[in-house]
PDB file of C-alpha atoms and ligand atoms in Angstrom:
ATOM      1  CA  ALA A   1      35.392 111.417 126.475  1.00  0.00           C
ATOM      2  CA  LYS A   2      32.614 113.612 127.863  1.00  0.00           C
ATOM      3  CA  ASP A   3      34.457 114.269 131.094  1.00  0.00           C
ATOM      4  CA  GLU A   4      36.525 117.365 130.456  1.00  0.00           C
ATOM      5  CA  GLY A   5      37.589 117.498 134.096  1.00  0.00           C
ATOM      6  CA  GLY A   6      41.100 117.183 135.419  1.00  0.00           C
ATOM      7  CA  ASN A   7      41.607 113.456 134.878  1.00  0.00           C
ATOM      8  CA  THR A   8      43.121 113.061 131.414  1.00  0.00           C
ATOM      9  CA  HIS A   9      42.993 109.279 131.748  1.00  0.00           C
ATOM     10  CA  TYR A  10      39.237 109.219 131.146  1.00  0.00           C
ATOM     11  CA  CYS A  11      39.470 111.507 128.145  1.00  0.00           C
ATOM     12  CA  TYR A  12      42.397 109.857 126.501  1.00  0.00           C
ATOM     13  CA  VAL A  13      41.687 106.125 126.627  1.00  0.00           C
ATOM     14  CA  PRO A  14      38.197 106.046 125.057  1.00  0.00           C
ATOM     15  CA  SER A  15      39.221 108.285 122.151  1.00  0.00           C
ATOM     16  CA  LEU A  16      42.243 106.112 121.488  1.00  0.00           C
ATOM     17  CA  HIS A  17      39.886 103.154 121.443  1.00  0.00           C
ATOM     18  CA  ALA A  18      37.538 104.837 118.977  1.00  0.00           C
ATOM     19  CA  ASN A  19      40.461 105.669 116.697  1.00  0.00           C
ATOM     20  CA  ALA A  20      41.705 102.085 116.730  1.00  0.00           C
ATOM     21  CA  GLU A  21      38.218 100.857 115.918  1.00  0.00           C
ATOM     22  CA  GLU A  22      37.779 103.345 113.093  1.00  0.00           C
ATOM     23  CA  ARG A  23      41.185 102.437 111.753  1.00  0.00           C
ATOM     24  CA  ARG A  24      40.335  98.740 111.782  1.00  0.00           C
ATOM     25  CA  LYS A  25      37.163  99.420 109.804  1.00  0.00           C
ATOM     26  CA  LEU A  26      39.011 101.594 107.345  1.00  0.00           C
ATOM     27  CA  GLU A  27      41.651  98.896 106.882  1.00  0.00           C
ATOM     28  CA  LEU A  28      39.006  96.250 106.171  1.00  0.00           C
ATOM     29  CA  SER A  29      37.415  98.486 103.550  1.00  0.00           C
ATOM     30  CA  LEU A  30      40.761  99.348 102.007  1.00  0.00           C
ATOM     31  CA  ARG A  31      41.565  95.636 101.779  1.00  0.00           C
ATOM     32  CA  ARG A  32      38.494  95.230  99.563  1.00  0.00           C
ATOM     33  CA  ALA A  33      38.919  98.489  97.652  1.00  0.00           C
ATOM     34  CA  ILE A  34      40.704  97.056  94.607  1.00  0.00           C
ATOM     35  CA  GLY A  35      38.236  94.203  94.127  1.00  0.00           C
ATOM     36  CA  GLN A  36      35.273  96.541  94.623  1.00  0.00           C
ATOM     37  CA  ASN A  37      36.562  98.945  91.974  1.00  0.00           C
ATOM     38  CA  GLU A  38      36.747 101.792  94.463  1.00  0.00           C
ATOM     39  CA  LEU A  39      40.210 103.004  93.493  1.00  0.00           C
ATOM     40  CA  GLU A  40      40.773 105.455  90.682  1.00  0.00           C
ATOM     41  CA  LEU A  41      43.742 107.372  89.361  1.00  0.00           C
ATOM     42  CA  ASN A  42      43.657 111.086  88.780  1.00  0.00           C
ATOM     43  CA  PHE A  43      46.292 112.750  86.641  1.00  0.00           C
ATOM     44  CA  GLN A  44      47.814 116.166  87.278  1.00  0.00           C
ATOM     45  CA  PRO A  45      49.648 117.960  84.460  1.00  0.00           C
ATOM     46  CA  VAL A  46      53.281 119.037  84.808  1.00  0.00           C
ATOM     47  CA  VAL A  47      54.277 121.774  82.363  1.00  0.00           C
ATOM     48  CA  ASN A  48      57.538 123.019  80.937  1.00  0.00           C
ATOM     49  CA  ALA A  49      58.186 126.275  82.826  1.00  0.00           C
ATOM     50  CA  ARG A  50      59.079 128.207  79.668  1.00  0.00           C
ATOM     51  CA  SER A  51      56.712 126.878  77.016  1.00  0.00           C
ATOM     52  CA  GLU A  52      53.941 125.976  79.487  1.00  0.00           C
ATOM     53  CA  THR A  53      53.185 122.841  77.460  1.00  0.00           C
ATOM     54  CA  VAL A  54      52.381 119.570  79.233  1.00  0.00           C
ATOM     55  CA  VAL A  55      55.414 117.299  79.570  1.00  0.00           C
ATOM     56  CA  SER A  56      54.000 114.696  81.945  1.00  0.00           C
ATOM     57  CA  PHE A  57      51.192 113.788  84.295  1.00  0.00           C
ATOM     58  CA  GLU A  58      51.548 112.635  87.879  1.00  0.00           C
ATOM     59  CA  ALA A  59      49.224 109.756  88.754  1.00  0.00           C
ATOM     60  CA  LEU A  60      47.458 110.437  92.070  1.00  0.00           C
ATOM     61  CA  LEU A  61      45.377 107.774  93.767  1.00  0.00           C
ATOM     62  CA  ARG A  62      41.772 108.411  94.801  1.00  0.00           C
ATOM     63  CA  TRP A  63      39.600 106.191  96.972  1.00  0.00           C
ATOM     64  CA  ASN A  64      35.835 106.510  96.916  1.00  0.00           C
ATOM     65  CA  SER A  65      34.748 103.992  99.538  1.00  0.00           C
ATOM     66  CA  GLU A  66      31.250 102.589  99.682  1.00  0.00           C
ATOM     67  CA  GLU A  67      31.323 102.692 103.502  1.00  0.00           C
ATOM     68  CA  HIS A  68      33.399 105.803 104.167  1.00  0.00           C
ATOM     69  CA  GLY A  69      32.819 107.996 101.142  1.00  0.00           C
ATOM     70  CA  PHE A  70      35.746 109.867  99.686  1.00  0.00           C
ATOM     71  CA  VAL A  71      38.829 109.255 101.835  1.00  0.00           C
ATOM     72  CA  SER A  72      41.801 111.617 101.566  1.00  0.00           C
ATOM     73  CA  PRO A  73      45.145 110.142 100.419  1.00  0.00           C
ATOM     74  CA  ALA A  74      46.692 111.853 103.454  1.00  0.00           C
ATOM     75  CA  LYS A  75      44.651 109.379 105.501  1.00  0.00           C
ATOM     76  CA  PHE A  76      44.608 106.148 103.522  1.00  0.00           C
ATOM     77  CA  ILE A  77      48.129 106.163 102.056  1.00  0.00           C
ATOM     78  CA  PRO A  78      49.786 106.063 105.521  1.00  0.00           C
ATOM     79  CA  LEU A  79      47.311 103.330 106.514  1.00  0.00           C
ATOM     80  CA  ALA A  80      48.142 101.382 103.358  1.00  0.00           C
ATOM     81  CA  GLU A  81      51.836 101.746 104.145  1.00  0.00           C
ATOM     82  CA  ASP A  82      51.474 100.615 107.781  1.00  0.00           C
ATOM     83  CA  THR A  83      49.466  97.544 106.754  1.00  0.00           C
ATOM     84  CA  ARG A  84      51.581  96.828 103.636  1.00  0.00           C
ATOM     85  CA  LEU A  85      48.414  97.035 101.560  1.00  0.00           C
ATOM     86  CA  ILE A  86      50.387  99.610  99.583  1.00  0.00           C
ATOM     87  CA  VAL A  87      52.205  96.682  97.915  1.00  0.00           C
ATOM     88  CA  PRO A  88      49.193  95.272  95.987  1.00  0.00           C
ATOM     89  CA  ILE A  89      47.605  98.729  95.679  1.00  0.00           C
ATOM     90  CA  GLY A  90      50.844 100.181  94.349  1.00  0.00           C
ATOM     91  CA  GLU A  91      51.096  97.386  91.798  1.00  0.00           C
ATOM     92  CA  TRP A  92      47.583  98.235  90.617  1.00  0.00           C
ATOM     93  CA  VAL A  93      48.538 101.928  90.399  1.00  0.00           C
ATOM     94  CA  LEU A  94      51.621 101.135  88.329  1.00  0.00           C
ATOM     95  CA  HIS A  95      49.634  99.060  85.827  1.00  0.00           C
ATOM     96  CA  GLU A  96      46.788 101.570  85.555  1.00  0.00           C
ATOM     97  CA  ALA A  97      49.145 104.512  85.133  1.00  0.00           C
ATOM     98  CA  CYS A  98      51.212 102.784  82.429  1.00  0.00           C
ATOM     99  CA  ARG A  99      48.086 101.631  80.626  1.00  0.00           C
ATOM    100  CA  GLU A 100      46.654 105.154  80.584  1.00  0.00           C
ATOM    101  CA  ALA A 101      49.942 106.660  79.390  1.00  0.00           C
ATOM    102  CA  THR A 102      49.930 104.440  76.290  1.00  0.00           C
ATOM    103  CA  ARG A 103      46.958 106.529  75.113  1.00  0.00           C
ATOM    104  CA  TRP A 104      48.933 109.796  75.225  1.00  0.00           C
ATOM    105  CA  PRO A 105      51.403 111.166  72.673  1.00  0.00           C
ATOM    106  CA  ASP A 106      54.836 109.505  72.880  1.00  0.00           C
ATOM    107  CA  ASP A 107      56.613 112.536  74.327  1.00  0.00           C
ATOM    108  CA  ILE A 108      54.440 112.675  77.443  1.00  0.00           C
ATOM    109  CA  LYS A 109      55.556 110.785  80.525  1.00  0.00           C
ATOM    110  CA  VAL A 110      53.665 109.413  83.483  1.00  0.00           C
ATOM    111  CA  ALA A 111      54.967 109.831  87.036  1.00  0.00           C
ATOM    112  CA  VAL A 112      54.026 107.240  89.650  1.00  0.00           C
ATOM    113  CA  ASN A 113      54.530 107.595  93.410  1.00  0.00           C
ATOM    114  CA  VAL A 114      56.286 104.642  95.019  1.00  0.00           C
ATOM    115  CA  SER A 115      56.458 104.191  98.816  1.00  0.00           C
ATOM    116  CA  GLY A 116      59.430 102.815 100.694  1.00  0.00           C
ATOM    117  CA  GLU A 117      57.439  99.677 101.544  1.00  0.00           C
ATOM    118  CA  GLN A 118      57.071  98.944  97.824  1.00  0.00           C
ATOM    119  CA  LEU A 119      60.651  99.771  96.956  1.00  0.00           C
ATOM    120  CA  LEU A 120      62.054  97.488  99.672  1.00  0.00           C
ATOM    121  CA  GLU A 121      59.874  94.591  98.544  1.00  0.00           C
ATOM    122  CA  PRO A 122      62.121  91.961  96.940  1.00  0.00           C
ATOM    123  CA  MET A 123      61.674  91.949  93.168  1.00  0.00           C
ATOM    124  CA  PHE A 124      60.054  95.374  93.014  1.00  0.00           C
ATOM    125  CA  ALA A 125      61.974  96.048  89.793  1.00  0.00           C
ATOM    126  CA  ASN A 126      60.215  92.976  88.346  1.00  0.00           C
ATOM    127  CA  THR A 127      56.866  94.542  89.167  1.00  0.00           C
ATOM    128  CA  VAL A 128      57.933  97.524  87.075  1.00  0.00           C
ATOM    129  CA  VAL A 129      59.107  95.264  84.240  1.00  0.00           C
ATOM    130  CA  ARG A 130      55.769  93.480  84.287  1.00  0.00           C
ATOM    131  CA  ALA A 131      53.738  96.704  84.232  1.00  0.00           C
ATOM    132  CA  LEU A 132      55.731  97.909  81.215  1.00  0.00           C
ATOM    133  CA  ALA A 133      55.496  94.567  79.418  1.00  0.00           C
ATOM    134  CA  ASP A 134      51.765  94.092  80.101  1.00  0.00           C
ATOM    135  CA  THR A 135      50.856  97.575  78.902  1.00  0.00           C
ATOM    136  CA  GLY A 136      53.479  98.036  76.187  1.00  0.00           C
ATOM    137  CA  LEU A 137      54.632 101.385  77.596  1.00  0.00           C
ATOM    138  CA  ALA A 138      58.186 102.349  76.618  1.00  0.00           C
ATOM    139  CA  PRO A 139      60.378 102.439  79.770  1.00  0.00           C
ATOM    140  CA  HIS A 140      61.570 106.007  79.165  1.00  0.00           C
ATOM    141  CA  ARG A 141      57.982 107.203  79.515  1.00  0.00           C
ATOM    142  CA  LEU A 142      57.737 106.046  83.132  1.00  0.00           C
ATOM    143  CA  GLU A 143      59.052 108.177  85.969  1.00  0.00           C
ATOM    144  CA  VAL A 144      59.090 106.753  89.488  1.00  0.00           C
ATOM    145  CA  GLU A 145      58.749 109.297  92.320  1.00  0.00           C
ATOM    146  CA  VAL A 146      60.328 108.510  95.677  1.00  0.00           C
ATOM    147  CA  THR A 147      60.891 110.650  98.762  1.00  0.00           C
ATOM    148  CA  GLU A 148      64.118 110.916 100.728  1.00  0.00           C
ATOM    149  CA  SER A 149      62.530 108.763 103.424  1.00  0.00           C
ATOM    150  CA  VAL A 150      63.083 105.619 101.308  1.00  0.00           C
ATOM    151  CA  PHE A 151      66.784 105.852 102.174  1.00  0.00           C
ATOM    152  CA  LEU A 152      66.232 105.917 105.930  1.00  0.00           C
ATOM    153  CA  ARG A 153      65.366 102.299 106.724  1.00  0.00           C
ATOM    154  CA  ASP A 154      67.484 100.301 104.295  1.00  0.00           C
ATOM    155  CA  GLY A 155      69.383 102.716 102.099  1.00  0.00           C
ATOM    156  CA  ARG A 156      71.413 100.019 100.380  1.00  0.00           C
ATOM    157  CA  THR A 157      68.402  98.070  99.110  1.00  0.00           C
ATOM    158  CA  ALA A 158      66.569 101.249  98.130  1.00  0.00           C
ATOM    159  CA  ARG A 159      69.580 102.392  96.148  1.00  0.00           C
ATOM    160  CA  GLN A 160      70.030  99.028  94.417  1.00  0.00           C
ATOM    161  CA  THR A 161      66.383  98.853  93.413  1.00  0.00           C
ATOM    162  CA  LEU A 162      66.423 102.414  92.077  1.00  0.00           C
ATOM    163  CA  GLU A 163      69.525 101.554  90.039  1.00  0.00           C
ATOM    164  CA  GLU A 164      67.723  98.540  88.585  1.00  0.00           C
ATOM    165  CA  ILE A 165      64.765 100.738  87.655  1.00  0.00           C
ATOM    166  CA  MET A 166      67.075 103.290  86.018  1.00  0.00           C
ATOM    167  CA  ALA A 167      68.822 100.497  84.138  1.00  0.00           C
ATOM    168  CA  LEU A 168      65.451  99.588  82.603  1.00  0.00           C
ATOM    169  CA  GLY A 169      65.403 103.070  81.087  1.00  0.00           C
ATOM    170  CA  CYS A 170      62.885 104.582  83.495  1.00  0.00           C
ATOM    171  CA  SER A 171      63.610 107.847  85.252  1.00  0.00           C
ATOM    172  CA  VAL A 172      63.460 108.493  88.971  1.00  0.00           C
ATOM    173  CA  ALA A 173      62.404 111.752  90.619  1.00  0.00           C
ATOM    174  CA  LEU A 174      63.132 112.837  94.167  1.00  0.00           C
ATOM    175  CA  ASP A 175      59.808 113.997  95.629  1.00  0.00           C
ATOM    176  CA  ASP A 176      59.060 116.547  98.386  1.00  0.00           C
ATOM    177  CA  PHE A 177      62.683 117.613  98.375  1.00  0.00           C
ATOM    178  CA  GLY A 178      63.792 119.484 101.447  1.00  0.00           C
ATOM    179  CA  THR A 179      61.226 118.064 103.831  1.00  0.00           C
ATOM    180  CA  GLY A 180      62.969 114.810 104.797  1.00  0.00           C
ATOM    181  CA  TYR A 181      65.631 114.029 107.328  1.00  0.00           C
ATOM    182  CA  SER A 182      68.118 111.939 105.407  1.00  0.00           C
ATOM    183  CA  SER A 183      71.577 113.035 104.303  1.00  0.00           C
ATOM    184  CA  LEU A 184      72.331 114.199 100.785  1.00  0.00           C
ATOM    185  CA  GLY A 185      74.808 111.376 100.186  1.00  0.00           C
ATOM    186  CA  TYR A 186      72.508 109.533  97.786  1.00  0.00           C
ATOM    187  CA  LEU A 187      72.542 112.556  95.444  1.00  0.00           C
ATOM    188  CA  ARG A 188      76.206 111.879  94.696  1.00  0.00           C
ATOM    189  CA  THR A 189      75.671 108.375  93.419  1.00  0.00           C
ATOM    190  CA  LEU A 190      72.122 108.124  92.108  1.00  0.00           C
ATOM    191  CA  ARG A 191      71.208 109.723  88.801  1.00  0.00           C
ATOM    192  CA  PHE A 192      67.836 111.216  89.550  1.00  0.00           C
ATOM    193  CA  SER A 193      66.280 112.909  86.553  1.00  0.00           C
ATOM    194  CA  THR A 194      64.336 115.437  88.585  1.00  0.00           C
ATOM    195  CA  ILE A 195      64.231 117.042  91.998  1.00  0.00           C
ATOM    196  CA  LYS A 196      60.744 118.107  93.017  1.00  0.00           C
ATOM    197  CA  VAL A 197      60.842 121.206  95.213  1.00  0.00           C
ATOM    198  CA  ASP A 198      58.251 120.729  97.928  1.00  0.00           C
ATOM    199  CA  LYS A 199      55.217 122.985  97.826  1.00  0.00           C
ATOM    200  CA  SER A 200      55.947 124.387 101.278  1.00  0.00           C
ATOM    201  CA  PHE A 201      58.947 126.243  99.781  1.00  0.00           C
ATOM    202  CA  VAL A 202      57.075 127.262  96.644  1.00  0.00           C
ATOM    203  CA  GLN A 203      54.091 128.608  98.549  1.00  0.00           C
ATOM    204  CA  GLY A 204      56.310 130.305 101.097  1.00  0.00           C
ATOM    205  CA  ALA A 205      58.404 132.026  98.433  1.00  0.00           C
ATOM    206  CA  SER A 206      57.816 135.761  98.116  1.00  0.00           C
ATOM    207  CA  GLN A 207      59.742 138.979  98.427  1.00  0.00           C
ATOM    208  CA  GLU A 208      58.783 138.962 102.118  1.00  0.00           C
ATOM    209  CA  ASN A 209      60.082 135.458 102.615  1.00  0.00           C
ATOM    210  CA  GLN A 210      63.678 135.565 101.414  1.00  0.00           C
ATOM    211  CA  GLU A 211      64.452 132.262 103.148  1.00  0.00           C
ATOM    212  CA  SER A 212      62.207 130.146 100.910  1.00  0.00           C
ATOM    213  CA  LEU A 213      63.515 132.021  97.859  1.00  0.00           C
ATOM    214  CA  ALA A 214      67.102 131.340  98.893  1.00  0.00           C
ATOM    215  CA  ILE A 215      66.372 127.640  99.384  1.00  0.00           C
ATOM    216  CA  ILE A 216      64.717 127.249  95.971  1.00  0.00           C
ATOM    217  CA  ARG A 217      67.608 129.103  94.336  1.00  0.00           C
ATOM    218  CA  ALA A 218      70.098 126.776  96.033  1.00  0.00           C
ATOM    219  CA  VAL A 219      68.180 123.638  95.042  1.00  0.00           C
ATOM    220  CA  VAL A 220      67.986 124.813  91.404  1.00  0.00           C
ATOM    221  CA  ALA A 221      71.738 125.516  91.363  1.00  0.00           C
ATOM    222  CA  MET A 222      72.546 122.161  92.934  1.00  0.00           C
ATOM    223  CA  ALA A 223      70.270 120.276  90.531  1.00  0.00           C
ATOM    224  CA  ARG A 224      71.869 122.038  87.547  1.00  0.00           C
ATOM    225  CA  SER A 225      75.377 121.116  88.544  1.00  0.00           C
ATOM    226  CA  LEU A 226      74.236 117.521  89.067  1.00  0.00           C
ATOM    227  CA  GLU A 227      72.572 117.626  85.614  1.00  0.00           C
ATOM    228  CA  MET A 228      69.127 117.102  87.058  1.00  0.00           C
ATOM    229  CA  THR A 229      65.977 119.072  86.291  1.00  0.00           C
ATOM    230  CA  THR A 230      63.708 120.691  88.866  1.00  0.00           C
ATOM    231  CA  THR A 231      59.936 120.680  89.244  1.00  0.00           C
ATOM    232  CA  ALA A 232      58.230 123.224  91.468  1.00  0.00           C
ATOM    233  CA  GLU A 233      55.185 121.732  93.197  1.00  0.00           C
ATOM    234  CA  GLY A 234      52.105 123.552  94.435  1.00  0.00           C
ATOM    235  CA  VAL A 235      52.132 126.558  92.085  1.00  0.00           C
ATOM    236  CA  GLU A 236      48.683 128.087  92.563  1.00  0.00           C
ATOM    237  CA  ASP A 237      48.722 131.468  90.818  1.00  0.00           C
ATOM    238  CA  ALA A 238      50.355 133.537  88.082  1.00  0.00           C
ATOM    239  CA  ASP A 239      52.666 135.374  90.516  1.00  0.00           C
ATOM    240  CA  GLN A 240      54.074 132.122  91.880  1.00  0.00           C
ATOM    241  CA  ALA A 241      54.500 130.780  88.340  1.00  0.00           C
ATOM    242  CA  ALA A 242      56.407 133.923  87.288  1.00  0.00           C
ATOM    243  CA  LEU A 243      58.633 133.766  90.357  1.00  0.00           C
ATOM    244  CA  ILE A 244      59.373 130.082  89.854  1.00  0.00           C
ATOM    245  CA  ARG A 245      60.257 130.709  86.213  1.00  0.00           C
ATOM    246  CA  GLU A 246      62.633 133.498  87.265  1.00  0.00           C
ATOM    247  CA  LEU A 247      64.275 131.204  89.774  1.00  0.00           C
ATOM    248  CA  GLY A 248      65.019 128.817  86.921  1.00  0.00           C
ATOM    249  CA  CYS A 249      62.923 125.742  87.759  1.00  0.00           C
ATOM    250  CA  THR A 250      62.557 123.512  84.702  1.00  0.00           C
ATOM    251  CA  LYS A 251      58.978 122.353  85.239  1.00  0.00           C
ATOM    252  CA  ILE A 252      55.893 123.497  87.098  1.00  0.00           C
ATOM    253  CA  GLN A 253      53.101 121.506  88.716  1.00  0.00           C
ATOM    254  CA  GLY A 254      50.174 122.996  90.592  1.00  0.00           C
ATOM    255  CA  PHE A 255      46.559 124.049  90.604  1.00  0.00           C
ATOM    256  CA  TYR A 256      47.421 127.093  88.453  1.00  0.00           C
ATOM    257  CA  PHE A 257      48.164 124.878  85.444  1.00  0.00           C
ATOM    258  CA  GLY A 258      45.774 122.083  86.343  1.00  0.00           C
ATOM    259  CA  ARG A 259      44.326 120.152  89.236  1.00  0.00           C
ATOM    260  CA  PRO A 260      44.484 116.385  89.411  1.00  0.00           C
ATOM    261  CA  MET A 261      41.789 115.316  86.912  1.00  0.00           C
ATOM    262  CA  LYS A 262      40.037 112.207  85.654  1.00  0.00           C
ATOM    263  CA  ALA A 263      41.902 110.089  83.109  1.00  0.00           C
ATOM    264  CA  ILE A 264      39.496 111.042  80.339  1.00  0.00           C
ATOM    265  CA  GLU A 265      40.050 114.782  80.935  1.00  0.00           C
ATOM    266  CA  ALA A 266      43.823 114.409  81.073  1.00  0.00           C
ATOM    267  CA  ARG A 267      43.695 112.462  77.821  1.00  0.00           C
ATOM    268  CA  SER A 268      41.611 115.104  76.062  1.00  0.00           C
ATOM    269  CA  LEU A 269      44.052 117.771  77.219  1.00  0.00           C
ATOM    270  CA  VAL A 270      46.947 116.206  75.314  1.00  0.00           C
ATOM    271  CA  VAL A 271      45.183 114.334  72.543  1.00  0.00           C
ATOM    272  CA  LYS A 272      42.798 117.074  71.373  1.00  0.00           C
ATOM    273  CA  GLY A 273      45.530 119.726  71.514  1.00  0.00           C
ATOM    274  CA  ARG A 274      47.600 117.790  68.985  1.00  0.00           C
ATOM    275  CA  ASN A 275      44.799 117.050  66.555  1.00  0.00           C
ATOM    276  CA  SER A 276      43.231 120.466  66.250  1.00  0.00           C
TER     277      SER A 276
HETATM  278  P1  C2E B   1      52.654 114.129  96.477  1.00  0.00           P
HETATM  279  O1  C2E B   1      53.304 112.987  95.791  1.00  0.00           O
HETATM  280  O2  C2E B   1      53.547 115.200  96.968  1.00  0.00           O
HETATM  281  O3  C2E B   1      51.570 114.672  95.458  1.00  0.00           O
HETATM  282  C1  C2E B   1      51.275 116.030  95.263  1.00  0.00           C
HETATM  283  C2  C2E B   1      50.096 116.460  96.117  1.00  0.00           C
HETATM  284  O4  C2E B   1      49.955 117.870  96.050  1.00  0.00           O
HETATM  285  C3  C2E B   1      48.772 115.887  95.633  1.00  0.00           C
HETATM  286  O5  C2E B   1      47.955 115.651  96.781  1.00  0.00           O
HETATM  287  C4  C2E B   1      48.213 117.031  94.803  1.00  0.00           C
HETATM  288  O6  C2E B   1      46.809 117.001  94.660  1.00  0.00           O
HETATM  289  C5  C2E B   1      48.662 118.198  95.614  1.00  0.00           C
HETATM  290  N1  C2E B   1      48.773 119.427  94.832  1.00  0.00           N
HETATM  291  C6  C2E B   1      49.102 119.569  93.539  1.00  0.00           C
HETATM  292  N2  C2E B   1      49.126 120.851  93.142  1.00  0.00           N
HETATM  293  C7  C2E B   1      48.805 121.578  94.238  1.00  0.00           C
HETATM  294  C8  C2E B   1      48.651 122.984  94.487  1.00  0.00           C
HETATM  295  O7  C2E B   1      48.837 123.836  93.627  1.00  0.00           O
HETATM  296  N3  C2E B   1      48.320 123.338  95.761  1.00  0.00           N
HETATM  297  C9  C2E B   1      48.115 122.437  96.755  1.00  0.00           C
HETATM  298  N4  C2E B   1      47.777 122.870  97.958  1.00  0.00           N
HETATM  299  N5  C2E B   1      48.251 121.092  96.565  1.00  0.00           N
HETATM  300  C10 C2E B   1      48.593 120.680  95.310  1.00  0.00           C
HETATM  301  P2  C2E B   1      47.116 114.288  96.945  1.00  0.00           P
HETATM  302  O8  C2E B   1      46.606 113.841  95.616  1.00  0.00           O
HETATM  303  O9  C2E B   1      46.144 114.524  98.048  1.00  0.00           O
HETATM  304  O10 C2E B   1      48.184 113.230  97.408  1.00  0.00           O
HETATM  305  C11 C2E B   1      48.814 113.352  98.652  1.00  0.00           C
HETATM  306  C12 C2E B   1      49.983 112.404  98.751  1.00  0.00           C
HETATM  307  O11 C2E B   1      49.533 111.060  98.774  1.00  0.00           O
HETATM  308  C13 C2E B   1      50.960 112.492  97.591  1.00  0.00           C
HETATM  309  O12 C2E B   1      51.797 113.611  97.741  1.00  0.00           O
HETATM  310  C14 C2E B   1      51.673 111.167  97.744  1.00  0.00           C
HETATM  311  O13 C2E B   1      52.658 111.249  98.751  1.00  0.00           O
HETATM  312  C15 C2E B   1      50.556 110.261  98.214  1.00  0.00           C
HETATM  313  N6  C2E B   1      50.030 109.501  97.067  1.00  0.00           N
HETATM  314  C16 C2E B   1      49.059 109.829  96.180  1.00  0.00           C
HETATM  315  N7  C2E B   1      48.872 108.847  95.272  1.00  0.00           N
HETATM  316  C17 C2E B   1      49.756 107.871  95.588  1.00  0.00           C
HETATM  317  C18 C2E B   1      50.071 106.586  95.038  1.00  0.00           C
HETATM  318  O14 C2E B   1      49.528 106.134  94.001  1.00  0.00           O
HETATM  319  N8  C2E B   1      51.043 105.853  95.663  1.00  0.00           N
HETATM  320  C19 C2E B   1      51.696 106.322  96.770  1.00  0.00           C
HETATM  321  N9  C2E B   1      52.628 105.537  97.334  1.00  0.00           N
HETATM  322  N10 C2E B   1      51.445 107.525  97.307  1.00  0.00           N
HETATM  323  C20 C2E B   1      50.490 108.296  96.730  1.00  0.00           C
HETATM  324 CA1   CA B   2      54.645 112.816  94.090  1.00  0.00          CA
HETATM  325 CA1   CA B   3      55.448 116.004  96.234  1.00  0.00          CA
HETATM  326 CA1   CA B   4      54.247 113.711  99.710  1.00  0.00          CA
END
């Protein structure tokens, strides 16, 4: 890797090797992460765009590894998906998230991210049933978040499983909308409760960037006519919040209203507010 000379072969192969080695180590650690108590859920508030009161929290996974320190989800989630470790990890997430939500007021939901690998697992709906039954959370308080990519590999199975989950009384949100490659056909037949407008559009939206504005406007209009709500992701300041409200998004999520926080902080946000 030292040789920066013309021969790319010498530069390329060793670094590939190092990456594979690092990846293998990371995978081994991730395999032990649940048992070692290294995984934790953070919760980020989602607010009603008009009243600015908390309507739900999104559960976001954090991994503080003994060997590797804090590892970003952008790194370990794809690894967990590639190795299918996301199946047991995702089951843990579902249980933890439901358990935590039972401590909140009844009108506050919990949103849980579910990867395609989990959704296509036979009996995934049973995993959801079990999480609800074990924790006692009412089904309507659980929202499952999926991205368009779940329809790419095996759209039929993904659709069937989502229908089963909806039949339980849970809601399903379409995450990162506008960033995927799949067709919009599934929007005709699946009753998503919410479309989450990806933060790239939200953060790009301004008077100087009419394109992002136009796209958000179109998504809001489409969601309305399909009787779905919209959540704008990645709202970081008051100007963005005002703009998003003007554009008619139903809900707002972003650092401006709250970062992902520890369970105990999220709890105090909604439990204290009601009692005082
Ligand atoms: P996501 O589902 O789109 O989650 C939202 C991400 O945006 C989170 O990143 C959150 O911290 C970040 N975010 C929220 N508000 C703002 C903001 O105002 N500005 C900016 N710049 N970012 C904001 P995070 O926690 O790093 O998670 C990254 C991704 O990892 C998630 O994206 C999701 O795809 C995946 N992920 C996280 N937890 C889980 C999980 O339990 N299961 C699965 N399957 N995937 C997960
Ligand atoms: Ca999400
Ligand atoms: Ca998202
Ligand atoms: Ca994402």
